[in-house]
Amino acid sequence: MSDILKLTAVEARKALDSKAISATELTNAYIGAMDETRGLNAYVAETQSKALEMAAASDKRLAEGKAGPLEGIPVGVKDLFCTKGVETTACSNILKGFTPTYESFVTNQLWDAGGVMLGKINCDEFAMGSANETSAFGPAINPWSSEDGPDLAAGGSSGGSAASVSSGSSLIATGTDTGGSIRQPAALCGIVGMKPTYGRCSRWGIVAFASSLDQAGPFTRDVADSALMLEAMAGHDKMDSTSADVAMPDLQAAMQAGVKGLKIGIPSEYVMDGMDPAILKLWEQGQSWLKDAGAELVEISLPHTKYALPCYYIIAPAEASSNLARYDGVRYGSRVDEGGSLDEMYAATRSAGFGDEVKRRIMIGTYALSAGYYDAYYLKAQQVRQLIKTDFDNAFTQVDAILTPATPSAAFELGVKQDDPVTMYLNDVFTVPANLAGIPGISVPAGLSEAGLPLGLQVLAGSFREDRIYQVAKTLEEAAAFQLNPVRAAGGLR
Amino acid sequence: MSVDKSTVKKIAKLARIAVSDEETDTIASELNHILNWIEELNEVDTDGVAPLASVTGHNLPLRQDAVTDGDKVDQILANAPEQASGFFVVPKVVE
């Protein structure tokens, strides 16, 4: 089949079932695409031989009629997920050489469903960043960058996952979203990125960044694939005490349901200075699409929106400073020992192993939690977090879902936001509130900027109401008819 | 609140991150820049608001206090930078 890379996961599953293609053939096409798009730096470890073994096992199960929901589907795995026997570094020098002896819950679910692992994918170091620039392996490059122009950011932290799905070097990929790390790169690369409700996907075996915010989710080329992948990833896990034992709503039915009669909240606070006018226009367009499909638009207020980012930049670093205390050069990862004391070994190891942004966040978090400052920073941030959550709780008594822009701008040039950390943090202004409140959110590609770069719309819903998300996302997708055709994609996808 | 050089050294020590004298100034100014931006939170009236630590809405689950895992010395030591006789090796801590 010549257009094999163009198949969505749902289409590929049908083609595998009807024997139009084999899993080995599909995997080989993706291995070819990985080779062709290596310049995008999406992968940090390629596992071709493992992929072909898994594909052969999938072909066997397909022949025996024992195929799983993701049977034979090539998957890219963010390097934050522990994969048994395959190096897992969180794209940090401090974890170079770390080879887990166990598999994360989420990736295990994907392999149980028949997924084929292509390799480990680039991200910001410990998922801390919004452009994939803090990775010890260098940035992933946005496949929408023009052939002769500057390299654009794929977003972050899951930049490699977005670049890979968008360029055809994986069909679906895992991500994690602590403050927007799935939705922002998905928007910048023109694909669908979903952050489920906190607790929906187990965190067990995922390298921890900020445990009260981290949540795994899918990167896919369309909304139906997103639902398919999420159904496979999710599930209750007793190894994660925050894992929710709440049944997933019927997402397939939700995608058929349309939005007739749904109330969609439009928050007046989601406008900020310096926003790309094309994004405001797209947001209005999105509102008309939903209205035309029978939804009722309701103006709502989320009054604490502007405080979400500063609140996040206390809570996330505070939790990170605690989580990252484990990298001490004793139990795993790299060690720098200059013959001094144990404390000197810790400090030398951590100074050499962590990059600048990670150190910055550990220091902010350490400061916010230190004696004398705890109430002023950490406690205050937790109180503001409560107010942000209450804003959403109030909103969802009036509306079924909320529509917002996904990002304040389209993909930007790599390197331009590096000088000022706060400028970089502002990328997540529309995505962070959902993490603080624990609610699900999706980014759907819906239009183009003046420069022809993808722009996304975000849909938010109440906790465990992923069905609402997929109802609205599917409607937006159908109305937008977005074309995924990045210049630097694999030839077979263009 | 402003972070000075001695505070940076103190934080770095608490965080077990070695920081050179030259780096201290840069870090102090970066931290101040971020902290000044975070000061915005002081505009919010949080009197009487209960701090939110978890969004799960459920209590931590209980289980039997029983051994469910173990006997994995090799796996636990598999990634150690240095090991001997079934233990992690660290620089000498007692003279």
Short mmCIF file of N, CA, C and O in Angstrom, two decimals, chain A residues 235-337:
data_model
loop_
_atom_site.label_atom_id
_atom_site.label_comp_id
_atom_site.label_asym_id
_atom_site.label_seq_id
_atom_site.Cartn_x
_atom_site.Cartn_y
_atom_site.Cartn_z
N GLY A 235 -7.05 3.65 33.07
CA GLY A 235 -7.41 2.50 33.90
C GLY A 235 -6.94 2.66 35.32
O GLY A 235 -5.96 3.36 35.58
N HIS A 236 -7.66 2.03 36.23
CA HIS A 236 -7.31 2.14 37.64
C HIS A 236 -6.07 1.30 37.95
O HIS A 236 -5.92 0.21 37.42
N ASP A 237 -5.19 1.86 38.78
CA ASP A 237 -3.94 1.18 39.11
C ASP A 237 -3.68 1.33 40.60
O ASP A 237 -3.54 2.45 41.09
N LYS A 238 -3.59 0.23 41.29
CA LYS A 238 -3.40 0.34 42.74
C LYS A 238 -1.97 0.77 43.09
O LYS A 238 -1.69 1.14 44.23
N MET A 239 -1.08 0.78 42.12
CA MET A 239 0.29 1.25 42.38
C MET A 239 0.39 2.77 42.44
O MET A 239 1.42 3.32 42.81
N ASP A 240 -0.66 3.47 42.02
CA ASP A 240 -0.69 4.94 42.10
C ASP A 240 -1.87 5.31 42.99
O ASP A 240 -3.02 5.13 42.60
N SER A 241 -1.55 5.85 44.17
CA SER A 241 -2.63 6.12 45.13
C SER A 241 -3.57 7.22 44.66
O SER A 241 -4.65 7.38 45.20
N THR A 242 -3.18 7.99 43.63
CA THR A 242 -4.07 9.02 43.10
C THR A 242 -4.82 8.54 41.86
O THR A 242 -5.56 9.30 41.25
N SER A 243 -4.59 7.30 41.47
CA SER A 243 -5.30 6.75 40.31
C SER A 243 -6.78 6.61 40.65
O SER A 243 -7.14 6.14 41.73
N ALA A 244 -7.64 7.06 39.73
CA ALA A 244 -9.07 7.09 40.01
C ALA A 244 -9.75 5.81 39.56
O ALA A 244 -9.48 5.31 38.47
N ASP A 245 -10.63 5.31 40.41
CA ASP A 245 -11.40 4.12 40.05
C ASP A 245 -12.76 4.60 39.54
O ASP A 245 -13.78 4.40 40.18
N VAL A 246 -12.73 5.26 38.40
CA VAL A 246 -13.94 5.84 37.82
C VAL A 246 -14.02 5.36 36.38
O VAL A 246 -13.07 5.51 35.62
N ALA A 247 -15.15 4.78 36.00
CA ALA A 247 -15.29 4.23 34.65
C ALA A 247 -15.18 5.33 33.60
O ALA A 247 -15.66 6.44 33.80
N MET A 248 -14.53 5.01 32.48
CA MET A 248 -14.43 5.95 31.36
C MET A 248 -15.80 6.03 30.69
O MET A 248 -16.42 5.01 30.41
N PRO A 249 -16.26 7.27 30.43
CA PRO A 249 -17.52 7.37 29.69
C PRO A 249 -17.36 6.77 28.28
O PRO A 249 -16.23 6.55 27.82
N ASP A 250 -18.46 6.51 27.61
CA ASP A 250 -18.42 5.93 26.27
C ASP A 250 -17.98 7.00 25.25
O ASP A 250 -18.78 7.84 24.82
N LEU A 251 -16.70 6.97 24.90
CA LEU A 251 -16.16 8.02 24.03
C LEU A 251 -16.61 7.84 22.59
O LEU A 251 -16.76 8.82 21.85
N GLN A 252 -16.82 6.60 22.17
CA GLN A 252 -17.26 6.37 20.79
C GLN A 252 -18.66 6.95 20.60
O GLN A 252 -18.91 7.62 19.59
N ALA A 253 -19.53 6.73 21.58
CA ALA A 253 -20.88 7.30 21.50
C ALA A 253 -20.80 8.83 21.54
O ALA A 253 -21.52 9.52 20.82
N ALA A 254 -19.89 9.35 22.38
CA ALA A 254 -19.75 10.81 22.50
C ALA A 254 -19.39 11.43 21.15
O ALA A 254 -19.92 12.49 20.78
N MET A 255 -18.52 10.76 20.40
CA MET A 255 -18.09 11.33 19.11
C MET A 255 -19.23 11.33 18.08
O MET A 255 -19.17 12.06 17.10
N GLN A 256 -20.22 10.48 18.30
CA GLN A 256 -21.38 10.44 17.40
C GLN A 256 -22.46 11.44 17.81
O GLN A 256 -23.37 11.73 17.04
N ALA A 257 -22.36 11.91 19.05
CA ALA A 257 -23.51 12.62 19.65
C ALA A 257 -23.70 14.05 19.16
O ALA A 257 -24.80 14.59 19.24
N GLY A 258 -22.63 14.69 18.67
CA GLY A 258 -22.75 16.09 18.29
C GLY A 258 -22.88 17.00 19.50
O GLY A 258 -22.75 16.53 20.65
N VAL A 259 -23.14 18.28 19.29
CA VAL A 259 -23.17 19.23 20.41
C VAL A 259 -24.53 19.90 20.57
O VAL A 259 -24.68 20.85 21.33
N LYS A 260 -25.52 19.41 19.83
CA LYS A 260 -26.86 20.01 19.90
C LYS A 260 -27.34 20.06 21.35
O LYS A 260 -27.32 19.04 22.03
N GLY A 261 -27.69 21.27 21.78
CA GLY A 261 -28.20 21.43 23.13
C GLY A 261 -27.14 21.60 24.21
O GLY A 261 -27.46 21.91 25.35
N LEU A 262 -25.87 21.39 23.85
CA LEU A 262 -24.80 21.57 24.85
C LEU A 262 -24.59 23.06 25.12
O LEU A 262 -24.70 23.89 24.21
N LYS A 263 -24.26 23.36 26.36
CA LYS A 263 -23.92 24.74 26.71
C LYS A 263 -22.40 24.87 26.74
O LYS A 263 -21.73 24.14 27.48
N ILE A 264 -21.89 25.78 25.94
CA ILE A 264 -20.44 25.96 25.83
C ILE A 264 -20.05 27.29 26.45
O ILE A 264 -20.51 28.36 26.01
N GLY A 265 -19.19 27.25 27.46
CA GLY A 265 -18.75 28.45 28.14
C GLY A 265 -17.63 29.15 27.37
O GLY A 265 -16.71 28.50 26.88
N ILE A 266 -17.75 30.48 27.26
CA ILE A 266 -16.71 31.28 26.63
C ILE A 266 -16.17 32.23 27.70
O ILE A 266 -16.83 33.21 28.05
N PRO A 267 -14.98 31.93 28.27
CA PRO A 267 -14.49 32.74 29.39
C PRO A 267 -13.87 34.06 28.92
O PRO A 267 -12.98 34.07 28.08
N SER A 268 -14.38 35.15 29.48
CA SER A 268 -13.92 36.47 29.03
C SER A 268 -12.46 36.72 29.39
O SER A 268 -11.80 37.57 28.79
N GLU A 269 -11.92 35.96 30.35
CA GLU A 269 -10.53 36.22 30.79
C GLU A 269 -9.47 35.63 29.87
O GLU A 269 -8.28 35.87 30.07
N TYR A 270 -9.88 34.81 28.88
CA TYR A 270 -8.87 34.17 28.04
C TYR A 270 -8.44 35.02 26.85
O TYR A 270 -8.28 34.54 25.73
N VAL A 271 -8.23 36.29 27.12
CA VAL A 271 -7.67 37.20 26.12
C VAL A 271 -6.48 37.83 26.79
O VAL A 271 -6.58 38.23 27.94
N MET A 272 -5.34 37.85 26.12
CA MET A 272 -4.20 38.50 26.76
C MET A 272 -3.47 39.40 25.79
O MET A 272 -3.57 39.24 24.57
N ASP A 273 -2.71 40.36 26.37
CA ASP A 273 -1.94 41.28 25.54
C ASP A 273 -0.96 40.50 24.67
O ASP A 273 -0.38 39.52 25.12
N GLY A 274 -0.81 40.99 23.46
CA GLY A 274 0.20 40.40 22.58
C GLY A 274 -0.24 39.10 21.93
O GLY A 274 0.56 38.39 21.34
N MET A 275 -1.53 38.78 22.07
CA MET A 275 -2.03 37.56 21.44
C MET A 275 -2.08 37.72 19.92
O MET A 275 -2.43 38.79 19.43
N ASP A 276 -1.73 36.67 19.21
CA ASP A 276 -1.83 36.67 17.76
C ASP A 276 -3.29 36.92 17.36
O ASP A 276 -4.19 36.18 17.78
N PRO A 277 -3.57 37.99 16.56
CA PRO A 277 -4.97 38.27 16.17
C PRO A 277 -5.62 37.09 15.47
O PRO A 277 -6.84 36.89 15.57
N ALA A 278 -4.81 36.28 14.77
CA ALA A 278 -5.37 35.11 14.08
C ALA A 278 -5.98 34.13 15.08
O ALA A 278 -6.93 33.41 14.77
N ILE A 279 -5.44 34.12 16.30
CA ILE A 279 -5.96 33.20 17.32
C ILE A 279 -7.31 33.68 17.83
O ILE A 279 -8.24 32.89 18.00
N LEU A 280 -7.42 35.00 18.03
CA LEU A 280 -8.71 35.56 18.45
C LEU A 280 -9.78 35.28 17.40
O LEU A 280 -10.91 34.91 17.71
N LYS A 281 -9.38 35.42 16.14
CA LYS A 281 -10.30 35.18 15.03
C LYS A 281 -10.73 33.71 15.00
O LYS A 281 -11.90 33.38 14.82
N LEU A 282 -9.75 32.85 15.22
CA LEU A 282 -10.04 31.41 15.20
C LEU A 282 -10.97 31.03 16.35
O LEU A 282 -11.86 30.19 16.21
N TRP A 283 -10.75 31.66 17.49
CA TRP A 283 -11.60 31.39 18.66
C TRP A 283 -13.06 31.77 18.34
O TRP A 283 -13.99 31.01 18.64
N GLU A 284 -13.22 32.96 17.71
CA GLU A 284 -14.58 33.37 17.30
C GLU A 284 -15.17 32.40 16.30
O GLU A 284 -16.35 32.04 16.35
N GLN A 285 -14.31 31.97 15.36
CA GLN A 285 -14.74 31.00 14.36
C GLN A 285 -15.22 29.71 15.04
O GLN A 285 -16.25 29.15 14.70
N GLY A 286 -14.44 29.26 16.01
CA GLY A 286 -14.79 28.04 16.75
C GLY A 286 -16.15 28.17 17.42
O GLY A 286 -16.96 27.24 17.44
N GLN A 287 -16.41 29.38 17.97
CA GLN A 287 -17.71 29.62 18.61
C GLN A 287 -18.84 29.51 17.59
O GLN A 287 -19.88 28.90 17.87
N SER A 288 -18.62 30.07 16.39
CA SER A 288 -19.67 29.97 15.35
C SER A 288 -19.88 28.53 14.92
O SER A 288 -21.02 28.11 14.69
N TRP A 289 -18.78 27.79 14.78
CA TRP A 289 -18.93 26.39 14.39
C TRP A 289 -19.83 25.63 15.37
O TRP A 289 -20.72 24.89 14.99
N LEU A 290 -19.58 25.86 16.66
CA LEU A 290 -20.35 25.13 17.67
C LEU A 290 -21.81 25.60 17.69
O LEU A 290 -22.73 24.80 17.83
N LYS A 291 -21.99 26.90 17.52
CA LYS A 291 -23.34 27.46 17.48
C LYS A 291 -24.11 26.88 16.29
O LYS A 291 -25.27 26.46 16.42
N ASP A 292 -23.44 26.85 15.13
CA ASP A 292 -24.07 26.30 13.93
C ASP A 292 -24.44 24.83 14.11
O ASP A 292 -25.37 24.33 13.50
N ALA A 293 -23.67 24.13 14.96
CA ALA A 293 -23.94 22.71 15.18
C ALA A 293 -24.99 22.51 16.28
O ALA A 293 -25.26 21.38 16.69
N GLY A 294 -25.55 23.61 16.78
CA GLY A 294 -26.66 23.48 17.72
C GLY A 294 -26.32 23.71 19.18
O GLY A 294 -27.17 23.53 20.06
N ALA A 295 -25.08 24.12 19.46
CA ALA A 295 -24.72 24.39 20.86
C ALA A 295 -25.16 25.80 21.25
O ALA A 295 -25.35 26.66 20.39
N GLU A 296 -25.30 25.98 22.55
CA GLU A 296 -25.63 27.31 23.05
C GLU A 296 -24.38 27.91 23.69
O GLU A 296 -23.74 27.28 24.54
N LEU A 297 -24.01 29.11 23.25
CA LEU A 297 -22.82 29.76 23.81
C LEU A 297 -23.20 30.57 25.06
O LEU A 297 -24.20 31.27 25.06
N VAL A 298 -22.40 30.44 26.10
CA VAL A 298 -22.70 31.14 27.35
C VAL A 298 -21.44 31.88 27.79
O VAL A 298 -20.37 31.27 27.93
N GLU A 299 -21.56 33.18 27.97
CA GLU A 299 -20.41 33.93 28.45
C GLU A 299 -20.18 33.60 29.93
O GLU A 299 -21.14 33.65 30.72
N ILE A 300 -18.98 33.21 30.28
CA ILE A 300 -18.71 32.88 31.68
C ILE A 300 -17.48 33.65 32.16
O ILE A 300 -16.75 34.24 31.36
N SER A 301 -17.28 33.60 33.47
CA SER A 301 -16.11 34.27 34.03
C SER A 301 -15.31 33.27 34.87
O SER A 301 -15.86 32.50 35.65
N LEU A 302 -14.01 33.26 34.64
CA LEU A 302 -13.08 32.47 35.46
C LEU A 302 -12.11 33.49 36.06
O LEU A 302 -11.01 33.69 35.57
N PRO A 303 -12.57 34.19 37.12
CA PRO A 303 -11.89 35.42 37.54
C PRO A 303 -10.42 35.25 37.96
O PRO A 303 -9.66 36.21 37.88
N HIS A 304 -10.01 34.06 38.38
CA HIS A 304 -8.62 33.92 38.85
C HIS A 304 -7.65 33.43 37.78
O HIS A 304 -6.52 33.05 38.09
N THR A 305 -8.10 33.45 36.52
CA THR A 305 -7.27 32.93 35.43
C THR A 305 -5.86 33.53 35.41
O THR A 305 -4.87 32.81 35.24
N LYS A 306 -5.76 34.85 35.60
CA LYS A 306 -4.44 35.48 35.45
C LYS A 306 -3.46 35.05 36.55
O LYS A 306 -2.25 35.23 36.39
N TYR A 307 -3.97 34.49 37.62
CA TYR A 307 -3.08 34.05 38.69
C TYR A 307 -2.64 32.59 38.55
O TYR A 307 -1.84 32.10 39.34
N ALA A 308 -3.16 31.92 37.51
CA ALA A 308 -2.84 30.49 37.37
C ALA A 308 -1.35 30.26 37.12
O ALA A 308 -0.74 29.38 37.73
N LEU A 309 -0.76 31.08 36.25
CA LEU A 309 0.66 30.85 35.94
C LEU A 309 1.58 31.09 37.14
O LEU A 309 2.39 30.22 37.48
N PRO A 310 1.48 32.27 37.80
CA PRO A 310 2.34 32.43 38.98
C PRO A 310 2.08 31.37 40.06
O PRO A 310 3.01 30.92 40.75
N CYS A 311 0.83 30.95 40.21
CA CYS A 311 0.48 29.90 41.18
C CYS A 311 1.21 28.60 40.80
O CYS A 311 1.83 27.94 41.64
N TYR A 312 1.14 28.30 39.49
CA TYR A 312 1.79 27.08 38.98
C TYR A 312 3.30 27.14 39.21
O TYR A 312 3.92 26.12 39.56
N TYR A 313 3.89 28.33 39.04
CA TYR A 313 5.35 28.43 39.17
C TYR A 313 5.82 28.48 40.62
O TYR A 313 7.00 28.69 40.88
N ILE A 314 4.92 28.31 41.55
CA ILE A 314 5.31 27.96 42.92
C ILE A 314 5.07 26.46 43.15
O ILE A 314 5.96 25.72 43.58
N ILE A 315 3.87 26.02 42.80
CA ILE A 315 3.49 24.63 43.12
C ILE A 315 4.35 23.62 42.35
O ILE A 315 4.88 22.68 42.95
N ALA A 316 4.49 23.82 41.04
CA ALA A 316 5.25 22.84 40.26
C ALA A 316 6.72 22.77 40.69
O ALA A 316 7.23 21.67 40.94
N PRO A 317 7.42 23.90 40.83
CA PRO A 317 8.81 23.80 41.30
C PRO A 317 8.93 23.23 42.71
O PRO A 317 9.88 22.51 43.02
N ALA A 318 7.96 23.56 43.58
CA ALA A 318 8.02 23.03 44.95
C ALA A 318 7.97 21.50 44.91
O ALA A 318 8.79 20.81 45.53
N GLU A 319 7.02 20.97 44.15
CA GLU A 319 6.91 19.51 44.06
C GLU A 319 8.12 18.92 43.34
O GLU A 319 8.61 17.85 43.70
N ALA A 320 8.62 19.65 42.33
CA ALA A 320 9.79 19.16 41.59
C ALA A 320 11.02 19.10 42.50
O ALA A 320 11.80 18.15 42.45
N SER A 321 11.18 20.12 43.34
CA SER A 321 12.38 20.14 44.19
C SER A 321 12.38 18.93 45.12
O SER A 321 13.43 18.37 45.42
N SER A 322 11.18 18.51 45.52
CA SER A 322 11.07 17.32 46.36
C SER A 322 11.27 16.04 45.53
O SER A 322 12.05 15.16 45.88
N ASN A 323 10.58 15.94 44.40
CA ASN A 323 10.69 14.75 43.55
C ASN A 323 12.12 14.52 43.05
O ASN A 323 12.57 13.38 42.94
N LEU A 324 12.81 15.59 42.70
CA LEU A 324 14.12 15.44 42.10
C LEU A 324 15.24 15.27 43.14
O LEU A 324 16.41 15.12 42.78
N ALA A 325 14.84 15.25 44.42
CA ALA A 325 15.85 15.00 45.46
C ALA A 325 16.42 13.59 45.33
O ALA A 325 17.51 13.30 45.82
N ARG A 326 15.69 12.71 44.64
CA ARG A 326 16.14 11.32 44.53
C ARG A 326 17.37 11.17 43.64
O ARG A 326 18.04 10.14 43.69
N TYR A 327 17.66 12.16 42.80
CA TYR A 327 18.82 12.04 41.90
C TYR A 327 20.06 12.49 42.66
O TYR A 327 20.41 13.66 42.68
N ASP A 328 20.68 11.52 43.31
CA ASP A 328 21.76 11.84 44.25
C ASP A 328 23.06 11.12 43.90
O ASP A 328 24.02 11.15 44.65
N GLY A 329 23.06 10.43 42.76
CA GLY A 329 24.30 9.74 42.36
C GLY A 329 24.56 8.46 43.14
O GLY A 329 25.66 7.92 43.09
N VAL A 330 23.54 7.99 43.88
CA VAL A 330 23.75 6.78 44.67
C VAL A 330 23.03 5.58 44.07
O VAL A 330 23.63 4.53 43.85
N ARG A 331 21.75 5.74 43.74
CA ARG A 331 20.95 4.58 43.36
C ARG A 331 20.85 4.35 41.86
O ARG A 331 20.71 3.23 41.40
N TYR A 332 20.89 5.42 41.08
CA TYR A 332 20.83 5.27 39.63
C TYR A 332 21.37 6.54 39.00
O TYR A 332 21.52 7.56 39.66
N GLY A 333 21.62 6.46 37.70
CA GLY A 333 22.06 7.64 36.97
C GLY A 333 23.54 7.90 37.15
O GLY A 333 24.30 7.04 37.59
N SER A 334 23.93 9.12 36.79
CA SER A 334 25.36 9.44 36.79
C SER A 334 25.82 9.87 38.18
O SER A 334 25.02 10.22 39.05
N ARG A 335 27.13 9.80 38.42
CA ARG A 335 27.71 10.24 39.68
C ARG A 335 28.99 11.02 39.39
O ARG A 335 29.75 10.63 38.50
N VAL A 336 29.15 12.13 40.09
CA VAL A 336 30.42 12.85 40.02
C VAL A 336 31.01 12.84 41.41
O VAL A 336 30.46 13.42 42.35
N ASP A 337 32.13 12.13 41.56
CA ASP A 337 32.77 11.99 42.87
C ASP A 337 34.20 12.50 42.75
O ASP A 337 35.01 11.93 42.04
#
